[in-house]
Amino acid sequence: MQPSSETQQRERIPVEIFPDADAAAASVAREIAALIRERDAQGRPTVLGLATGSTPVRLYRQLIRLHREEGLSFKRVVTFNLDEYHGLPPTHPESYRCFMQEQFFNHIDLPPANVHVPDGLVPRTEVFASCRAYEDAIRAAGGIDFQVLGIGRTGHIGFNEPGSTRDSRTRLVTLDALTRRDAARDFLGEANVPRYAITMGVGTILEARRIVLMAWGEAKAGVIAQAVEGVPAPQLPASLLQGHGAVRFVVDRTAAAELTRFKHPWLVGPVDWQPAVTRQAVVWLASTVKKPVLKLLDEDFSEHGMADLLTERGPAYGLNIRVFNELQHTITGWPGGKPGADDTHRPERAAPFPKRVLVFSPEPSDDILGMGGTLRRLADQGHEVTVAYLTSGNLAVPDEEALMAADLVADLAGTARDPAVGLADNVRRQLQAKPAFGQDSAEVRRFKGLIRRSEARAALRHSKLGAEHTRFLDLPFYETGRYRQFHPAEADRAAVARLLEEVRPHQIFATGNLDDPSSLAAVCWDLVRQAYRSCRAAPWAADCRGWLYRSPTRPWNPAEIDMAVPLSPTELALKIQAIYQHKSQRSQSPLADATLHEAWQQAEASNRATARAYDALGLAEYAAIEAFQRWPA
Ligand code: F6R
């Protein structure tokens, strides 16, 4: 899509938007390949600045493919990585050196002597000299031709956290609390995440001749919009890229969602006032002028750049009523449809009743966090609910929890001949001998998975759903994978499709559609989508409706909601109790701070925020709301 000139004025960094991350990564890979070939032809080396993390993995896969299939050679390429954790040896599985070897360097013909990654083991007293030597090496190589960047949720580039200035150079930095929290899963617990890192500076990055920053998934959307449209400031280091002569952001559609051209398109050009964008505009106007929808005046519209909306769909009086009714009709206490009622304006159809409802939860606890109140209602209202846990979730169980459970089993039985005690003893021995960041055996993972099973059952009991309503698929891709490095296969898709064929649902609830494609939720979402597609010809699929729920990290705006299920204060309290049952998932960090740390806090805040937003629009004053979007399966 060609951005309008208003968009170009507002966006201070060119943004290229692709339908998905794979298409975007393929395009950047082709650009890098063309640069390498051009410089090879001139007999000159190509100097690449490289990043780690989930974002560039797809790019590296594409470059490896070009090497294997199209003879792209890296013999004359020189690389400099942005950063490295301080204190981690290069052999550590979470070190960036190890990441680069596994994800890229081991698969191409790049000479090891051409690789540069900051030394994470350099003693504190020598860090300064080592950082200076890194900068000297970049200069000696002729400077960076092409810099690849990702972006953190703090707006960091490399590990230049908020506060990093435009002229900062390669140095030792302290990691931001949010960054450490984001890395907690990879390190199997926040307490294990290093506190310091060595990073190229913003100034070092800005010297690169060409810069491409990539981002996927909705978690990055806010920070992308701020970096592109906001005033450049050290509080958001990526915004300091503004003004570089050859910088570009390459993003997927979900990471672009907060740019003004999508979020408030009426501010940057003419709009085709279809119902969805009309609703989006009216909701935005109401929250901007802080009035309920039914009190918006013609002047409010014209003073906020929406005169054409009035001309096409106005006056305000009728427009307000139409949008108010649309919003009102999203609210229902009957998420499975109200039997026997007129359903013309209800989000879900009345018949059939009861419905067979299939809820997909990527890991145990995603179901309760995203739709615990609705699950309870569906059960209360007599529907046949099945909750399918796609993965065992064992990677997220801290060792301490597993040790506690193993102790319990061993104490209980008291006879070493009991096979359960044998398992518990093995688990205890293995965990006690486990080195820092060591990987768990299949036996330990099975044990940890069982802990999550019992938590999931306990949480569902709180939602009035018995064990007969649960299915634990333990999909194989998870059992053999690591976070950010999952490779689902046909067996996984087939298992999901088999369940669909068995349940023949009238309603499917799923999540993960807006997440970073390498996240567990997105991998699971993709499996559900593909499995559903493979069943589309089945007779039950003709009468099946899909609903999307979301993790509680960002509440939906009312304009994005198709079904809003209100929760009373008691229902909200019950939901929180159900979340509590996932004991192994409570924060392990002793630093209780003021931020929303625990999952239950995030879920509560998100459900309350949605209710407040409905209230502010003049709809109804509920304690909390769980929100859903229709999935146009
Ligand atoms: C990594 C790096 C970081 C990441 C950023 C995003 O070398 O420099 O700035 O690019 O933290 O990480 P992901 O891609 O994992 O979301």
XYZ file of C-alpha atoms and ligand atoms in Angstrom:
649
model
C 0.000 0.000 0.000
C 1.311 3.452 -0.933
C 1.068 5.750 2.104
C -0.723 9.090 1.563
C 1.306 12.290 1.764
C -0.262 13.094 5.157
C 0.920 9.699 6.360
C 4.391 10.370 5.061
C 4.482 13.656 6.942
C 3.409 12.005 10.157
C 5.657 8.964 9.813
C 9.192 10.191 10.267
C 10.700 6.844 9.335
C 9.606 4.969 6.178
C 7.592 1.879 7.115
C 7.143 -1.081 4.807
C 4.225 -3.292 5.797
C 3.916 -6.967 4.802
C 0.967 -9.304 5.283
C 3.094 -11.579 7.467
C 6.555 -11.953 8.955
C 7.683 -14.586 6.461
C 7.026 -12.349 3.467
C 8.789 -9.471 5.219
C 11.842 -11.551 6.158
C 12.096 -12.941 2.602
C 12.169 -9.405 1.249
C 14.918 -8.245 3.641
C 16.919 -11.404 2.873
C 16.752 -10.640 -0.857
C 17.949 -7.109 -0.185
C 20.923 -8.351 1.847
C 21.734 -10.985 -0.788
C 21.716 -8.325 -3.509
C 24.081 -6.160 -1.459
C 26.487 -9.053 -0.839
C 26.515 -9.983 -4.535
C 27.038 -6.402 -5.605
C 29.975 -5.920 -3.268
C 31.398 -9.340 -4.147
C 31.336 -8.286 -7.791
C 33.328 -5.180 -6.810
C 35.765 -7.356 -4.845
C 34.763 -5.688 -1.592
C 33.641 -7.267 1.668
C 30.120 -6.696 3.024
C 29.888 -5.712 6.673
C 26.653 -6.769 8.351
C 25.442 -5.637 11.768
C 23.332 -8.442 13.247
C 20.720 -8.836 15.970
C 19.472 -11.813 17.978
C 16.043 -12.524 19.499
C 12.899 -13.958 17.902
C 12.562 -11.286 15.261
C 15.526 -12.026 12.950
C 15.184 -15.817 13.088
C 13.042 -15.825 9.948
C 15.559 -13.595 8.169
C 18.404 -15.977 9.034
C 16.356 -18.928 7.794
C 15.829 -17.160 4.491
C 19.514 -16.289 4.164
C 20.445 -19.909 4.888
C 17.999 -20.964 2.177
C 19.555 -18.529 -0.290
C 22.976 -19.934 0.596
C 21.848 -23.521 0.074
C 19.590 -23.125 -2.903
C 20.952 -20.128 -4.742
C 24.642 -20.275 -3.946
C 24.751 -17.068 -1.900
C 28.213 -17.039 -0.354
C 29.192 -15.357 2.905
C 32.931 -15.910 2.376
C 33.593 -12.178 2.078
C 31.046 -11.115 4.670
C 32.138 -9.676 8.008
C 29.620 -9.580 10.869
C 29.271 -7.564 14.070
C 26.586 -8.490 16.553
C 24.833 -5.774 18.473
C 25.067 -7.150 21.953
C 25.762 -9.912 24.442
C 24.705 -10.637 28.018
C 27.494 -9.858 30.461
C 28.542 -12.862 32.505
C 27.430 -15.585 30.101
C 30.032 -17.810 28.440
C 29.700 -18.244 24.663
C 28.672 -21.866 25.207
C 25.673 -20.893 27.332
C 22.463 -21.768 25.445
C 21.018 -18.301 26.073
C 24.195 -16.420 25.137
C 23.851 -14.441 21.943
C 27.024 -16.036 20.618
C 25.458 -19.467 20.963
C 22.211 -18.211 19.443
C 24.027 -16.872 16.375
C 25.957 -20.094 15.875
C 22.814 -22.220 16.093
C 20.487 -19.980 14.136
C 22.816 -18.746 11.424
C 26.592 -19.104 11.423
C 26.715 -22.927 11.608
C 24.677 -23.159 8.412
C 26.585 -20.842 6.072
C 30.131 -20.472 4.750
C 31.007 -17.410 6.850
C 34.664 -17.711 7.971
C 34.783 -17.850 11.812
C 37.482 -15.155 11.797
C 34.967 -12.707 10.274
C 32.503 -13.079 13.151
C 32.404 -10.506 15.950
C 30.177 -10.758 19.034
C 30.902 -8.692 22.168
C 32.732 -10.771 24.764
C 30.316 -11.472 27.614
C 33.086 -12.766 29.869
C 35.359 -9.760 29.806
C 36.114 -8.719 33.433
C 34.441 -5.529 34.624
C 37.775 -3.718 34.829
C 38.468 -4.423 31.161
C 35.032 -3.707 29.746
C 35.840 -0.178 28.640
C 38.941 -1.199 26.675
C 37.115 -4.157 25.177
C 34.224 -1.955 24.005
C 36.656 0.487 22.442
C 38.387 -2.358 20.646
C 34.980 -3.480 19.299
C 34.377 -0.037 17.835
C 37.903 0.000 16.369
C 37.233 -3.349 14.726
C 34.039 -2.019 13.124
C 35.939 0.972 11.754
C 38.836 -1.195 10.578
C 36.349 -3.348 8.643
C 35.162 -0.213 6.839
C 32.029 0.465 8.901
C 28.702 -1.375 8.838
C 27.015 -1.542 5.426
C 23.724 -3.019 6.568
C 22.448 -3.043 10.140
C 19.659 -5.454 11.121
C 17.660 -4.415 14.195
C 14.805 -5.717 16.293
C 13.030 -3.593 18.880
C 12.213 -4.313 22.511
C 8.941 -3.359 24.182
C 10.862 -0.617 25.995
C 11.832 0.790 22.590
C 15.383 -0.480 22.963
C 17.597 -1.201 19.977
C 20.484 -3.489 20.765
C 20.417 -3.204 24.530
C 20.186 0.573 24.451
C 17.476 0.921 27.041
C 15.436 4.103 27.655
C 17.797 6.901 28.601
C 20.413 5.956 25.999
C 21.543 9.015 24.093
C 22.098 9.570 20.394
C 25.855 9.686 20.850
C 26.168 6.585 23.058
C 28.865 4.096 22.065
C 29.553 0.424 22.740
C 29.382 -0.050 26.526
C 28.179 -2.037 29.505
C 24.514 -1.366 30.359
C 22.009 -2.377 33.026
C 18.965 -4.149 31.620
C 15.540 -2.623 32.086
C 13.073 -4.486 34.349
C 10.629 -5.029 31.444
C 13.404 -6.397 29.244
C 14.402 -8.853 31.956
C 10.784 -9.881 32.396
C 10.468 -10.480 28.651
C 13.554 -12.703 28.785
C 12.344 -14.609 31.871
C 10.825 -17.504 29.922
C 13.986 -18.136 27.942
C 15.987 -18.231 31.148
C 13.350 -20.348 32.931
C 12.697 -17.650 35.541
C 13.300 -13.919 35.881
C 15.801 -14.415 38.688
C 18.105 -16.201 36.210
C 18.187 -13.348 33.684
C 21.513 -11.478 33.681
C 21.370 -7.885 34.909
C 23.984 -6.463 32.569
C 24.840 -6.576 28.910
C 27.355 -5.140 26.489
C 25.770 -3.333 23.585
C 26.742 -1.260 20.597
C 25.604 2.327 21.276
C 22.908 4.293 19.475
C 25.698 6.405 17.981
C 27.476 3.269 16.759
C 24.266 1.996 15.143
C 23.553 5.352 13.495
C 26.885 5.160 11.667
C 25.679 2.151 9.665
C 25.127 3.029 6.015
C 21.735 1.290 5.825
C 19.476 0.259 8.724
C 16.456 -2.046 8.683
C 14.457 -2.518 11.873
C 12.025 -5.443 11.829
C 9.069 -6.125 14.140
C 6.266 -8.695 14.253
C 3.170 -9.053 16.409
C 0.854 -6.738 18.301
C 3.079 -6.492 21.381
C 5.390 -4.287 19.289
C 2.658 -2.144 17.707
C 2.664 0.616 20.353
C 6.387 1.068 20.421
C 6.645 1.006 16.609
C 4.089 3.822 16.325
C 5.898 5.897 18.955
C 9.296 5.378 17.335
C 7.960 6.319 13.894
C 5.577 9.141 14.780
C 6.796 10.472 18.121
C 9.326 13.161 18.868
C 12.775 11.550 18.920
C 13.929 11.164 22.513
C 16.326 9.015 24.546
C 13.304 7.691 26.474
C 12.523 5.670 23.347
C 15.900 4.854 21.805
C 14.438 3.501 18.527
C 12.992 6.962 17.846
C 16.583 8.237 17.607
C 16.773 6.434 14.253
C 14.668 9.274 12.842
C 16.841 11.458 10.688
C 19.142 8.664 9.531
C 19.274 8.952 5.763
C 18.734 5.257 4.988
C 16.644 3.706 7.726
C 13.491 1.678 7.152
C 11.098 -0.239 9.392
C 9.860 -3.552 7.990
C 6.846 -4.835 9.899
C 3.906 -7.199 9.633
C 0.340 -5.942 9.689
C -0.173 -6.519 13.420
C 2.985 -4.598 14.388
C 1.757 -1.708 12.193
C -1.668 -1.578 13.834
C -1.004 1.445 16.045
C 0.242 3.699 13.258
C -2.134 6.585 12.719
C -2.929 5.438 9.186
C -4.585 2.308 10.660
C -5.633 3.439 14.109
C -7.025 6.839 13.159
C -7.059 6.839 9.340
C -9.381 9.874 9.230
C -6.511 11.988 10.553
C -4.301 11.287 7.540
C -6.550 11.222 4.512
C -9.923 10.474 2.994
C -11.738 7.479 4.423
C -14.317 5.128 2.970
C -16.802 5.287 5.867
C -17.749 1.620 6.142
C -19.447 0.564 9.411
C -16.259 -0.767 11.071
C -14.208 2.397 10.527
C -17.232 4.548 11.436
C -17.503 2.741 14.740
C -13.746 3.101 15.284
C -13.976 6.863 14.602
C -16.971 7.500 16.863
C -15.430 5.536 19.743
C -12.182 7.453 19.303
C -14.006 10.792 19.207
C -15.989 9.979 22.348
C -12.845 9.078 24.270
C -10.965 12.095 22.908
C -13.619 14.643 23.907
C -14.516 12.561 26.976
C -18.227 12.327 26.234
C -20.554 9.363 25.970
C -21.482 8.491 22.370
C -25.027 9.830 22.614
C -23.774 13.268 23.672
C -21.445 13.864 20.723
C -22.349 16.997 18.788
C -21.932 17.883 15.130
C -19.225 20.354 16.251
C -17.270 17.577 17.974
C -17.077 15.737 14.654
C -16.166 18.754 12.557
C -13.607 20.033 15.065
C -11.798 16.684 14.929
C -11.352 16.324 11.200
C -14.498 14.246 10.627
C -16.635 16.691 8.680
C -16.813 14.208 5.803
C -18.164 11.541 8.146
C -20.981 13.928 9.044
C -21.625 14.642 5.373
C -21.718 10.968 4.456
C -23.336 9.384 7.521
C -24.520 12.318 9.665
C -25.944 14.259 11.276
C -24.439 13.388 14.650
C -27.798 12.527 16.238
C -28.546 9.581 13.948
C -24.927 8.515 13.617
C -24.520 8.393 17.390
C -27.607 6.238 17.801
C -26.487 3.795 15.126
C -23.035 3.335 16.664
C -24.454 3.233 20.195
C -26.787 0.407 19.166
C -23.987 -1.508 17.494
C -21.887 -1.274 20.662
C -24.856 -2.148 22.837
C -25.488 -5.267 20.774
C -22.008 -6.608 21.511
C -22.943 -7.003 25.192
C -24.350 -10.352 26.191
C -24.539 -12.459 29.313
C -25.163 -15.464 27.021
C -21.859 -16.199 25.281
C -23.273 -19.449 23.899
C -26.433 -17.710 22.660
C -29.692 -17.271 24.582
C -31.989 -20.232 23.913
C -35.421 -19.281 22.652
C -34.606 -15.573 22.382
C -34.750 -13.342 19.324
C -31.101 -13.341 18.271
C -31.262 -10.765 15.466
C -29.062 -8.372 17.417
C -27.175 -10.795 19.612
C -23.534 -11.681 18.961
C -24.215 -15.430 19.147
C -27.123 -17.376 17.646
C -29.758 -18.924 19.915
C -29.856 -22.358 18.270
C -28.694 -25.008 18.543
C -28.939 -25.390 22.269
C -26.991 -26.705 24.064
C -23.924 -26.030 21.946
C -20.791 -28.115 21.755
C -18.099 -25.596 22.673
C -14.411 -26.259 22.084
C -11.933 -23.946 23.825
C -8.302 -24.135 22.701
C -5.747 -23.106 25.305
C -2.109 -22.924 24.108
C -0.809 -23.684 27.610
C -2.778 -24.527 30.730
C -3.932 -21.170 32.233
C -4.365 -19.240 28.946
C -8.022 -20.317 28.949
C -8.754 -19.007 32.427
C -6.754 -15.810 31.985
C -8.451 -14.901 28.741
C -11.989 -16.168 29.314
C -12.360 -17.640 32.810
C -15.638 -15.816 33.469
C -17.099 -16.789 30.110
C -16.108 -20.435 30.600
C -18.037 -20.475 33.828
C -21.084 -18.949 32.158
C -20.972 -21.428 29.303
C -20.902 -24.273 31.816
C -23.636 -22.714 33.974
C -25.853 -22.211 30.956
C -25.721 -25.897 30.104
C -23.395 -26.025 27.113
C -21.149 -29.005 26.467
C -17.747 -27.434 26.994
C -14.426 -29.105 26.178
C -11.204 -27.305 27.043
C -8.276 -28.574 24.969
C -4.825 -27.816 26.349
C -2.626 -27.886 23.295
C 0.690 -28.142 25.096
C 1.739 -29.503 28.446
C 3.277 -26.185 29.535
C 6.100 -27.948 31.366
C 8.730 -25.432 30.222
C 7.140 -22.804 32.435
C 7.311 -24.825 35.661
C 10.105 -23.633 37.963
C 12.362 -26.324 39.431
C 11.315 -25.361 42.967
C 7.704 -26.279 42.206
C 8.708 -29.625 40.749
C 10.958 -30.376 43.717
C 8.147 -29.619 46.115
C 5.794 -31.943 44.283
C 8.450 -34.666 44.046
C 9.048 -34.423 47.798
C 5.357 -34.766 48.390
C 5.024 -37.898 46.260
C 8.032 -39.506 47.898
C 6.833 -38.688 51.414
C 3.358 -39.965 50.692
C 4.103 -43.420 49.431
C 6.976 -44.413 51.667
C 7.750 -47.498 49.623
C 10.487 -47.349 47.043
C 8.794 -50.064 44.986
C 5.982 -47.764 43.987
C 6.714 -46.600 40.408
C 5.431 -43.107 41.220
C 8.036 -42.818 43.954
C 10.672 -44.016 41.513
C 9.699 -41.208 39.160
C 9.646 -38.644 41.958
C 13.058 -39.809 43.194
C 14.533 -39.542 39.711
C 13.085 -36.079 39.314
C 14.503 -35.008 42.658
C 17.932 -36.358 41.848
C 18.005 -34.784 38.408
C 16.832 -31.385 39.593
C 19.267 -31.327 42.483
C 22.144 -32.098 40.104
C 20.954 -29.700 37.403
C 23.542 -27.095 36.391
C 22.500 -23.465 35.981
C 20.330 -23.163 32.846
C 20.615 -26.912 32.249
C 17.869 -28.561 30.226
C 15.360 -30.960 31.732
C 15.158 -34.618 30.732
C 11.949 -35.976 29.204
C 11.154 -37.503 32.605
C 11.411 -34.167 34.428
C 9.403 -32.459 31.724
C 6.687 -35.087 32.035
C 6.581 -34.534 35.770
C 6.376 -30.768 35.374
C 3.648 -31.202 32.768
C 1.648 -33.237 35.289
C 1.878 -30.361 37.763
C 0.315 -28.070 35.200
C -2.371 -30.646 34.465
C -3.467 -30.770 38.061
C -3.461 -26.974 38.228
C -5.580 -26.772 35.076
C -8.057 -29.248 36.547
C -8.223 -27.290 39.806
C -8.844 -24.053 37.900
C -11.624 -25.641 35.860
C -13.245 -27.083 38.983
C -13.526 -23.463 40.121
C -15.279 -22.754 36.835
C -17.677 -25.669 37.453
C -16.090 -27.866 34.809
C -15.046 -31.385 35.779
C -12.144 -33.466 34.481
C -14.378 -34.975 31.793
C -14.369 -31.571 30.095
C -10.609 -31.410 29.626
C -8.325 -32.797 26.953
C -4.569 -32.648 27.282
C -3.097 -32.942 23.818
C 0.582 -32.561 24.866
C 1.428 -31.709 21.273
C 4.787 -33.205 20.268
C 6.289 -29.984 18.859
C 6.323 -28.518 22.360
C 7.773 -31.561 24.071
C 10.850 -31.452 21.851
C 11.128 -27.661 21.532
C 12.317 -24.568 23.311
C 10.667 -21.174 23.558
C 11.014 -19.221 20.316
C 12.296 -22.327 18.565
C 9.218 -24.455 18.057
C 8.799 -26.373 14.820
C 5.278 -27.777 14.564
C 4.780 -30.668 12.163
C 2.068 -32.749 10.552
C 1.535 -34.856 13.701
C 0.584 -31.692 15.619
C -1.877 -30.532 12.986
C -3.371 -34.001 12.742
C -3.931 -34.194 16.511
C -5.846 -30.895 16.507
C -7.880 -31.928 13.458
C -8.762 -35.257 15.104
C -10.096 -33.427 18.130
C -12.179 -31.115 15.950
C -13.664 -34.105 14.129
C -14.406 -35.805 17.425
C -16.056 -32.819 19.151
C -17.734 -31.348 16.025
C -18.034 -27.986 17.793
C -20.699 -25.345 17.237
C -18.390 -22.789 18.801
C -14.607 -22.601 18.848
C -12.693 -20.257 21.148
C -9.019 -19.698 20.312
C -6.265 -17.161 20.873
C -2.830 -16.101 19.600
C -3.763 -14.582 16.221
C -2.060 -11.247 16.929
C 1.059 -12.530 18.634
C 4.646 -12.602 17.452
C 4.660 -15.590 15.046
C 7.422 -17.355 16.967
C 5.524 -17.190 20.277
C 3.859 -20.307 21.612
C 0.401 -18.730 21.378
C 0.907 -17.862 17.700
C 2.273 -21.308 16.836
C -0.790 -22.852 18.514
C -3.127 -20.444 16.741
C -1.632 -21.404 13.402
C -2.192 -25.093 14.154
C -5.835 -24.498 15.099
C -6.398 -22.428 11.957
C -4.821 -25.016 9.692
C -6.615 -27.911 11.371
C -9.925 -26.089 11.077
C -9.263 -25.422 7.408
C -8.629 -29.092 6.817
C -12.087 -29.874 8.285
C -13.955 -27.134 6.493
C -15.842 -29.511 4.230
C -17.222 -31.516 7.190
C -20.970 -30.997 7.803
C -20.447 -29.723 11.374
C -18.164 -26.935 10.100
C -21.092 -25.333 8.268
C -22.681 -24.580 11.643
C -19.554 -23.611 13.569
C -18.644 -20.123 14.692
C -15.196 -18.994 15.817
C -14.388 -16.553 18.615
C -11.025 -15.107 19.516
C -10.019 -14.334 23.056
C -6.778 -12.675 23.997
C -4.132 -12.711 26.650
C -4.703 -9.948 29.198
C -1.678 -7.836 28.299
C -3.613 -5.273 26.257
C -7.356 -4.779 26.594
C -9.252 -4.424 23.351
C -10.745 -1.097 22.411
C -14.579 -1.338 22.346
C -14.501 -0.634 18.596
C -12.616 -3.922 18.108
C -15.015 -6.054 20.157
C -17.753 -8.260 18.696
C -18.891 -9.902 21.921
C -18.550 -8.385 25.408
C -19.386 -10.705 28.295
C -19.907 -8.747 31.530
C -18.675 -10.157 34.830
C -20.223 -9.223 38.150
C -17.852 -8.452 41.049
C -18.432 -11.989 42.327
C -17.734 -13.540 38.940
C -14.529 -11.535 38.675
C -13.464 -12.727 42.141
C -14.209 -16.334 41.124
C -12.157 -15.916 37.983
C -9.220 -14.634 40.007
C -9.547 -17.593 42.353
C -9.438 -19.896 39.355
C -6.269 -18.164 38.109
C -4.733 -18.646 41.570
C -4.951 -22.391 41.053
C -2.114 -22.114 38.567
C 0.280 -21.903 41.470
C 3.423 -22.765 39.530
C 2.798 -19.749 37.334
C 2.863 -17.194 40.097
C 5.808 -14.873 39.988
C 8.994 -16.355 41.407
C 10.566 -12.979 41.768
C 10.768 -11.710 45.351
C 10.715 -8.105 44.087
C 7.055 -7.232 44.479
C 6.829 -3.856 42.790
C 3.994 -1.543 41.894
C 3.671 -2.766 38.296
C 1.155 -5.397 37.231
C 3.399 -8.320 37.810
C 1.180 -11.300 38.323
C -1.021 -12.794 35.648
C -4.145 -12.451 37.787
C -3.435 -8.745 38.252
C -3.113 -8.280 34.511
C -6.317 -10.202 33.852
C -8.228 -8.214 36.434
C -6.886 -4.882 35.186
C -7.656 -5.752 31.585
C -11.259 -6.882 32.293
C -11.900 -3.831 34.456
C -10.437 -1.504 31.826
C -12.785 -2.894 29.162
C -15.748 -2.333 31.485
C -14.616 1.225 32.175
C -14.318 1.898 28.450
C -17.917 0.697 27.872
C -19.072 2.807 30.776
C -17.311 5.929 29.458
C -19.082 5.468 26.126
C -22.368 5.656 28.006
C -23.326 2.005 27.640
C -23.521 0.304 31.018
C -21.513 0.241 34.203
C -20.169 -3.255 34.804
C -17.392 -4.378 37.144
C -15.517 -6.193 34.395
C -15.907 -7.433 30.834
C -14.284 -10.258 28.882
C -14.093 -9.433 25.202
C -14.105 -11.522 22.024
C -13.754 -11.003 18.314
C -15.511 -12.990 15.638
C -13.113 -15.191 13.814
C -14.135 -15.209 10.201
C -13.069 -18.822 9.820
C 19.052 -8.496 20.271
C 18.703 -7.105 20.422
C 17.399 -6.675 20.975
C 16.211 -7.361 20.311
C 14.904 -6.913 20.959
C 13.710 -7.641 20.391
O 20.335 -8.625 19.715
O 19.502 -6.318 20.103
O 17.286 -5.286 20.816
O 16.206 -7.058 18.959
O 14.956 -7.161 22.324
O 13.749 -8.980 20.747
P 12.765 -10.043 20.085
O 13.116 -10.087 18.642
O 13.102 -11.331 20.757
O 11.387 -9.569 20.329
